Short mmCIF file of N, CA, C and O in Angstrom, two decimals:
data_model
loop_
_atom_site.label_atom_id
_atom_site.label_comp_id
_atom_site.label_asym_id
_atom_site.label_seq_id
_atom_site.Cartn_x
_atom_site.Cartn_y
_atom_site.Cartn_z
N MET A 24 -22.22 15.23 84.10
CA MET A 24 -22.56 13.85 83.86
C MET A 24 -24.04 13.60 84.13
O MET A 24 -24.70 12.96 83.34
N SER A 25 -24.59 14.11 85.20
CA SER A 25 -25.99 13.86 85.51
C SER A 25 -26.91 14.49 84.45
O SER A 25 -27.98 13.98 84.19
N THR A 26 -26.50 15.60 83.84
CA THR A 26 -27.30 16.22 82.78
C THR A 26 -27.42 15.28 81.59
O THR A 26 -28.50 15.11 81.04
N GLN A 27 -26.33 14.64 81.20
CA GLN A 27 -26.36 13.71 80.08
C GLN A 27 -27.26 12.52 80.39
O GLN A 27 -28.03 12.09 79.55
N ILE A 28 -27.17 12.00 81.59
CA ILE A 28 -27.97 10.84 81.96
C ILE A 28 -29.46 11.18 81.91
O ILE A 28 -30.24 10.44 81.34
N SER A 29 -29.86 12.31 82.47
CA SER A 29 -31.28 12.66 82.45
C SER A 29 -31.73 12.92 81.02
O SER A 29 -32.86 12.62 80.66
N HIS A 30 -30.83 13.46 80.16
CA HIS A 30 -31.18 13.69 78.77
C HIS A 30 -31.45 12.37 78.06
O HIS A 30 -32.42 12.23 77.32
N VAL A 31 -30.64 11.38 78.31
CA VAL A 31 -30.83 10.06 77.70
C VAL A 31 -32.14 9.45 78.19
O VAL A 31 -32.90 8.89 77.40
N LYS A 32 -32.44 9.56 79.45
CA LYS A 32 -33.69 9.03 79.98
C LYS A 32 -34.88 9.69 79.30
O LYS A 32 -35.86 9.04 78.99
N THR A 33 -34.80 10.99 79.03
CA THR A 33 -35.88 11.69 78.37
C THR A 33 -36.08 11.18 76.95
O THR A 33 -37.19 10.99 76.51
N LEU A 34 -35.01 10.92 76.24
CA LEU A 34 -35.11 10.45 74.87
C LEU A 34 -35.75 9.07 74.77
O LEU A 34 -36.47 8.79 73.83
N TRP A 35 -35.48 8.21 75.75
CA TRP A 35 -35.94 6.83 75.65
C TRP A 35 -37.09 6.49 76.58
O TRP A 35 -37.42 5.35 76.76
N ARG A 36 -37.74 7.48 77.14
CA ARG A 36 -38.87 7.18 78.01
C ARG A 36 -40.00 6.58 77.19
O ARG A 36 -40.15 6.86 76.01
N ILE A 37 -40.78 5.76 77.83
CA ILE A 37 -41.89 5.12 77.13
C ILE A 37 -43.06 6.09 77.08
O ILE A 37 -43.49 6.62 78.09
N THR A 38 -43.53 6.32 75.88
CA THR A 38 -44.68 7.18 75.67
C THR A 38 -45.89 6.31 75.41
O THR A 38 -45.85 5.45 74.55
N LYS A 39 -46.93 6.54 76.16
CA LYS A 39 -48.15 5.77 75.96
C LYS A 39 -49.16 6.63 75.21
O LYS A 39 -49.29 7.82 75.48
N MET A 40 -49.85 6.00 74.29
CA MET A 40 -50.92 6.68 73.59
C MET A 40 -52.11 6.83 74.52
O MET A 40 -52.39 5.94 75.30
N ASN A 41 -52.79 7.95 74.41
CA ASN A 41 -54.03 8.07 75.16
C ASN A 41 -55.14 7.36 74.37
O ASN A 41 -54.95 6.94 73.23
N CYS A 42 -56.29 7.23 74.96
CA CYS A 42 -57.40 6.48 74.34
C CYS A 42 -57.83 7.10 73.01
O CYS A 42 -58.12 6.37 72.05
N SER A 43 -57.87 8.39 72.95
CA SER A 43 -58.28 9.08 71.73
C SER A 43 -57.31 8.79 70.58
O SER A 43 -57.73 8.52 69.45
N GLN A 44 -56.01 8.85 70.88
CA GLN A 44 -55.01 8.55 69.85
C GLN A 44 -55.12 7.11 69.38
O GLN A 44 -55.03 6.82 68.19
N HIS A 45 -55.33 6.20 70.32
CA HIS A 45 -55.48 4.79 69.98
C HIS A 45 -56.73 4.58 69.11
O HIS A 45 -56.70 3.78 68.16
N ASP A 46 -57.80 5.31 69.39
CA ASP A 46 -59.02 5.22 68.58
C ASP A 46 -58.75 5.60 67.13
O ASP A 46 -59.27 4.97 66.21
N TYR A 47 -57.92 6.62 66.91
CA TYR A 47 -57.59 7.02 65.54
C TYR A 47 -56.79 5.93 64.82
O TYR A 47 -57.00 5.68 63.63
N ILE A 48 -55.92 5.26 65.54
CA ILE A 48 -55.18 4.13 64.95
C ILE A 48 -56.17 3.03 64.55
O ILE A 48 -56.07 2.45 63.46
N GLU A 49 -57.14 2.77 65.41
CA GLU A 49 -58.16 1.76 65.11
C GLU A 49 -59.01 2.16 63.89
O GLU A 49 -59.36 1.30 63.07
N ILE A 50 -59.33 3.44 63.76
CA ILE A 50 -60.08 3.92 62.60
C ILE A 50 -59.27 3.67 61.32
O ILE A 50 -59.80 3.21 60.31
N ALA A 51 -57.97 3.98 61.38
CA ALA A 51 -57.10 3.76 60.22
C ALA A 51 -57.09 2.29 59.82
O ALA A 51 -57.13 1.95 58.63
N CYS A 52 -57.08 1.40 60.81
CA CYS A 52 -57.11 -0.04 60.53
C CYS A 52 -58.46 -0.48 59.97
O CYS A 52 -58.53 -1.28 59.03
N LEU A 53 -59.53 0.03 60.55
CA LEU A 53 -60.88 -0.33 60.13
C LEU A 53 -61.10 -0.02 58.65
O LEU A 53 -61.67 -0.82 57.90
N TYR A 54 -60.61 1.15 58.20
CA TYR A 54 -60.82 1.58 56.82
C TYR A 54 -59.60 1.32 55.92
O TYR A 54 -59.61 1.71 54.76
N HIS A 55 -58.58 0.66 56.46
CA HIS A 55 -57.37 0.32 55.70
C HIS A 55 -56.75 1.54 55.02
O HIS A 55 -56.42 1.51 53.84
N TYR A 56 -56.58 2.61 55.81
CA TYR A 56 -55.95 3.81 55.28
C TYR A 56 -54.47 3.56 55.01
O TYR A 56 -53.81 2.80 55.72
N THR A 57 -53.96 4.24 54.00
CA THR A 57 -52.53 4.24 53.74
C THR A 57 -51.90 5.27 54.66
O THR A 57 -52.36 6.42 54.73
N LEU A 58 -50.84 4.85 55.38
CA LEU A 58 -50.22 5.70 56.39
C LEU A 58 -48.73 5.90 56.14
O LEU A 58 -48.08 5.05 55.54
N LYS A 59 -48.23 7.02 56.66
CA LYS A 59 -46.79 7.22 56.83
C LYS A 59 -46.60 7.34 58.34
O LYS A 59 -47.14 8.24 58.98
N VAL A 60 -45.87 6.40 58.91
CA VAL A 60 -45.68 6.34 60.36
C VAL A 60 -44.22 6.66 60.67
O VAL A 60 -43.30 6.04 60.11
N CYS A 61 -43.99 7.63 61.54
CA CYS A 61 -42.63 7.99 61.97
C CYS A 61 -42.43 7.54 63.42
O CYS A 61 -43.31 7.73 64.26
N THR A 62 -41.25 6.97 63.68
CA THR A 62 -40.94 6.46 65.02
C THR A 62 -39.94 7.36 65.72
O THR A 62 -39.35 8.26 65.10
N LYS A 63 -39.73 7.10 67.00
CA LYS A 63 -38.78 7.86 67.81
C LYS A 63 -37.37 7.83 67.24
O LYS A 63 -36.61 8.77 67.40
N LYS A 64 -37.00 6.74 66.59
CA LYS A 64 -35.66 6.62 66.01
C LYS A 64 -35.53 7.34 64.68
O LYS A 64 -34.47 7.34 64.08
N GLY A 65 -36.62 7.95 64.20
CA GLY A 65 -36.59 8.68 62.94
C GLY A 65 -36.89 7.83 61.72
O GLY A 65 -36.80 8.30 60.60
N THR A 66 -37.27 6.60 61.94
CA THR A 66 -37.60 5.70 60.84
C THR A 66 -38.99 6.00 60.32
O THR A 66 -39.92 6.23 61.10
N GLU A 67 -39.15 6.00 58.99
CA GLU A 67 -40.46 6.17 58.37
C GLU A 67 -40.91 4.85 57.79
O GLU A 67 -40.14 4.14 57.15
N HIS A 68 -42.17 4.52 58.04
CA HIS A 68 -42.78 3.31 57.51
C HIS A 68 -44.00 3.73 56.70
O HIS A 68 -44.78 4.56 57.15
N HIS A 69 -44.15 3.17 55.51
CA HIS A 69 -45.31 3.45 54.66
C HIS A 69 -46.06 2.16 54.43
O HIS A 69 -45.44 1.12 54.18
N GLY A 70 -47.38 2.22 54.51
CA GLY A 70 -48.16 1.03 54.24
C GLY A 70 -49.62 1.21 54.58
O GLY A 70 -50.04 2.26 55.08
N ILE A 71 -50.37 0.16 54.34
CA ILE A 71 -51.80 0.14 54.62
C ILE A 71 -52.02 -0.40 56.03
O ILE A 71 -51.49 -1.46 56.38
N ALA A 72 -52.78 0.33 56.83
CA ALA A 72 -53.08 -0.10 58.19
C ALA A 72 -53.95 -1.35 58.15
O ALA A 72 -54.99 -1.36 57.49
N ILE A 73 -53.51 -2.39 58.84
CA ILE A 73 -54.23 -3.66 58.83
C ILE A 73 -54.95 -3.90 60.16
O ILE A 73 -56.14 -4.15 60.19
N ASN A 74 -54.19 -3.82 61.28
CA ASN A 74 -54.77 -4.15 62.58
C ASN A 74 -53.79 -3.76 63.68
O ASN A 74 -52.63 -3.47 63.41
N THR A 75 -54.26 -3.79 64.92
CA THR A 75 -53.36 -3.70 66.05
C THR A 75 -53.25 -5.11 66.63
O THR A 75 -54.26 -5.80 66.77
N VAL A 76 -52.03 -5.51 66.92
CA VAL A 76 -51.75 -6.88 67.40
C VAL A 76 -50.67 -6.81 68.46
O VAL A 76 -50.03 -5.77 68.65
N TYR A 77 -50.44 -7.92 69.13
CA TYR A 77 -49.34 -8.02 70.09
C TYR A 77 -48.22 -8.82 69.45
O TYR A 77 -48.46 -9.84 68.81
N ASN A 78 -46.97 -8.37 69.65
CA ASN A 78 -45.82 -9.10 69.14
C ASN A 78 -45.41 -10.19 70.14
O ASN A 78 -46.06 -10.37 71.17
N GLU A 79 -44.32 -10.87 69.85
CA GLU A 79 -43.86 -11.96 70.72
C GLU A 79 -43.42 -11.47 72.09
O GLU A 79 -43.38 -12.24 73.04
N LYS A 80 -43.12 -10.17 72.21
CA LYS A 80 -42.75 -9.59 73.51
C LYS A 80 -43.97 -9.04 74.25
O LYS A 80 -43.83 -8.35 75.26
N LYS A 81 -45.16 -9.30 73.71
CA LYS A 81 -46.43 -8.85 74.28
C LYS A 81 -46.56 -7.32 74.30
O LYS A 81 -47.16 -6.74 75.19
N GLN A 82 -45.98 -6.69 73.28
CA GLN A 82 -46.10 -5.24 73.11
C GLN A 82 -47.13 -4.98 72.03
O GLN A 82 -47.13 -5.64 70.98
N GLN A 83 -48.01 -4.02 72.26
CA GLN A 83 -49.04 -3.73 71.28
C GLN A 83 -48.41 -3.02 70.09
O GLN A 83 -47.63 -2.08 70.25
N CYS A 84 -48.78 -3.47 68.89
CA CYS A 84 -48.18 -2.98 67.66
C CYS A 84 -49.24 -2.64 66.62
O CYS A 84 -50.33 -3.20 66.62
N LEU A 85 -48.88 -1.74 65.73
CA LEU A 85 -49.66 -1.46 64.54
C LEU A 85 -49.10 -2.33 63.43
O LEU A 85 -47.90 -2.32 63.17
N CYS A 86 -49.96 -3.09 62.80
CA CYS A 86 -49.55 -3.93 61.67
C CYS A 86 -49.90 -3.17 60.40
O CYS A 86 -51.06 -2.80 60.19
N ILE A 87 -48.88 -2.90 59.57
CA ILE A 87 -49.12 -2.28 58.28
C ILE A 87 -48.55 -3.17 57.19
O ILE A 87 -47.63 -3.95 57.43
N LYS A 88 -49.12 -3.04 56.00
CA LYS A 88 -48.67 -3.86 54.87
C LYS A 88 -48.26 -2.94 53.73
O LYS A 88 -49.04 -2.08 53.32
N ASP A 89 -47.03 -3.16 53.24
CA ASP A 89 -46.62 -2.43 52.05
C ASP A 89 -46.71 -3.41 50.87
O ASP A 89 -47.29 -4.48 50.99
N ALA A 90 -46.15 -3.06 49.76
CA ALA A 90 -46.25 -3.91 48.56
C ALA A 90 -45.60 -5.27 48.74
O ALA A 90 -45.98 -6.23 48.09
N GLU A 91 -44.63 -5.37 49.64
CA GLU A 91 -43.85 -6.59 49.77
C GLU A 91 -44.17 -7.43 51.01
O GLU A 91 -44.08 -8.65 50.98
N ARG A 92 -44.49 -6.77 52.13
CA ARG A 92 -44.61 -7.54 53.37
C ARG A 92 -45.43 -6.78 54.41
O ARG A 92 -45.67 -5.59 54.29
N LYS A 93 -45.79 -7.52 55.46
CA LYS A 93 -46.41 -6.90 56.63
C LYS A 93 -45.30 -6.58 57.62
O LYS A 93 -44.30 -7.29 57.71
N GLN A 94 -45.49 -5.51 58.38
CA GLN A 94 -44.53 -5.18 59.42
C GLN A 94 -45.26 -4.70 60.66
O GLN A 94 -46.35 -4.14 60.57
N LEU A 95 -44.65 -4.95 61.81
CA LEU A 95 -45.21 -4.52 63.09
C LEU A 95 -44.43 -3.34 63.60
O LEU A 95 -43.20 -3.37 63.64
N ILE A 96 -45.14 -2.31 64.04
CA ILE A 96 -44.53 -1.12 64.62
C ILE A 96 -45.08 -0.99 66.04
O ILE A 96 -46.30 -0.83 66.21
N GLU A 97 -44.21 -1.05 67.03
CA GLU A 97 -44.66 -0.93 68.41
C GLU A 97 -45.33 0.43 68.61
O GLU A 97 -44.79 1.47 68.23
N LEU A 98 -46.52 0.42 69.21
CA LEU A 98 -47.26 1.67 69.40
C LEU A 98 -46.49 2.67 70.25
O LEU A 98 -46.55 3.88 69.99
N ASN A 99 -45.72 2.20 71.23
CA ASN A 99 -45.00 3.14 72.10
C ASN A 99 -43.78 3.76 71.43
O ASN A 99 -43.11 4.59 72.03
N THR A 100 -43.49 3.39 70.17
CA THR A 100 -42.38 4.02 69.44
C THR A 100 -42.87 5.04 68.42
O THR A 100 -42.07 5.76 67.84
N ILE A 101 -44.17 5.11 68.21
CA ILE A 101 -44.73 6.01 67.18
C ILE A 101 -44.79 7.44 67.71
O ILE A 101 -45.26 7.68 68.82
N VAL A 102 -44.33 8.38 66.89
CA VAL A 102 -44.42 9.80 67.25
C VAL A 102 -45.35 10.59 66.34
O VAL A 102 -45.95 11.55 66.76
N ASN A 103 -45.45 10.19 65.08
CA ASN A 103 -46.32 10.85 64.11
C ASN A 103 -46.94 9.85 63.16
O ASN A 103 -46.28 8.89 62.76
N VAL A 104 -48.17 10.12 62.79
CA VAL A 104 -48.84 9.34 61.76
C VAL A 104 -49.48 10.33 60.79
O VAL A 104 -50.25 11.20 61.20
N ASP A 105 -49.14 10.20 59.51
CA ASP A 105 -49.79 10.97 58.46
C ASP A 105 -50.66 10.01 57.67
O ASP A 105 -50.20 8.95 57.23
N VAL A 106 -51.93 10.40 57.49
CA VAL A 106 -52.85 9.57 56.72
C VAL A 106 -52.80 10.06 55.28
O VAL A 106 -53.09 11.22 54.99
N LEU A 107 -52.42 9.17 54.37
CA LEU A 107 -52.28 9.52 52.97
C LEU A 107 -53.56 9.28 52.18
O LEU A 107 -53.69 9.72 51.05
N THR A 108 -54.51 8.58 52.79
CA THR A 108 -55.81 8.32 52.17
C THR A 108 -56.78 9.44 52.56
O THR A 108 -56.98 9.68 53.76
N PRO A 109 -57.37 10.15 51.59
CA PRO A 109 -58.35 11.18 51.94
C PRO A 109 -59.52 10.55 52.71
O PRO A 109 -60.00 9.47 52.35
N ASN A 110 -59.92 11.22 53.81
CA ASN A 110 -60.99 10.67 54.64
C ASN A 110 -61.59 11.79 55.48
O ASN A 110 -60.98 12.83 55.64
N PRO A 111 -62.80 11.58 56.04
CA PRO A 111 -63.44 12.61 56.85
C PRO A 111 -63.02 12.64 58.33
O PRO A 111 -63.49 13.49 59.08
N TYR A 112 -62.14 11.73 58.76
CA TYR A 112 -61.85 11.58 60.19
C TYR A 112 -60.59 12.31 60.65
O TYR A 112 -60.64 13.06 61.61
N PHE A 113 -59.46 12.06 60.02
CA PHE A 113 -58.23 12.71 60.44
C PHE A 113 -57.17 12.59 59.35
O PHE A 113 -57.24 11.73 58.48
N SER A 114 -56.19 13.48 59.40
CA SER A 114 -55.10 13.44 58.42
C SER A 114 -53.73 13.33 59.08
O SER A 114 -52.78 12.94 58.44
N HIS A 115 -53.66 13.70 60.37
CA HIS A 115 -52.38 13.67 61.08
C HIS A 115 -52.63 13.35 62.55
O HIS A 115 -53.62 13.79 63.12
N LEU A 116 -51.72 12.58 63.10
CA LEU A 116 -51.79 12.23 64.52
C LEU A 116 -50.39 12.41 65.10
O LEU A 116 -49.43 11.85 64.57
N ARG A 117 -50.29 13.20 66.15
CA ARG A 117 -49.01 13.40 66.82
C ARG A 117 -49.12 12.83 68.22
O ARG A 117 -50.02 13.19 68.98
N ILE A 118 -48.19 11.95 68.57
CA ILE A 118 -48.23 11.30 69.87
C ILE A 118 -47.34 12.06 70.85
O ILE A 118 -46.24 12.43 70.53
#
């Protein structure tokens, strides 16, 4: 039983981005790169990076816009970011 509990805690622990990783997110927003963002739950989000903002729960989020709407992705749920826009700065970010 204790093995299962510690396994669950590992899956849902809060991962914080380091400053360098956060800087790359800011670069993506500054240049409005098109991104594919994968979260801990396995969800993929595609869209243009707009900005980092705080949601109603005061959690820092990446705001991306697809063809239909804007969406907020909590930064602490992001595990991978693929940059689909060719650029000189970065193409992949793993958290």
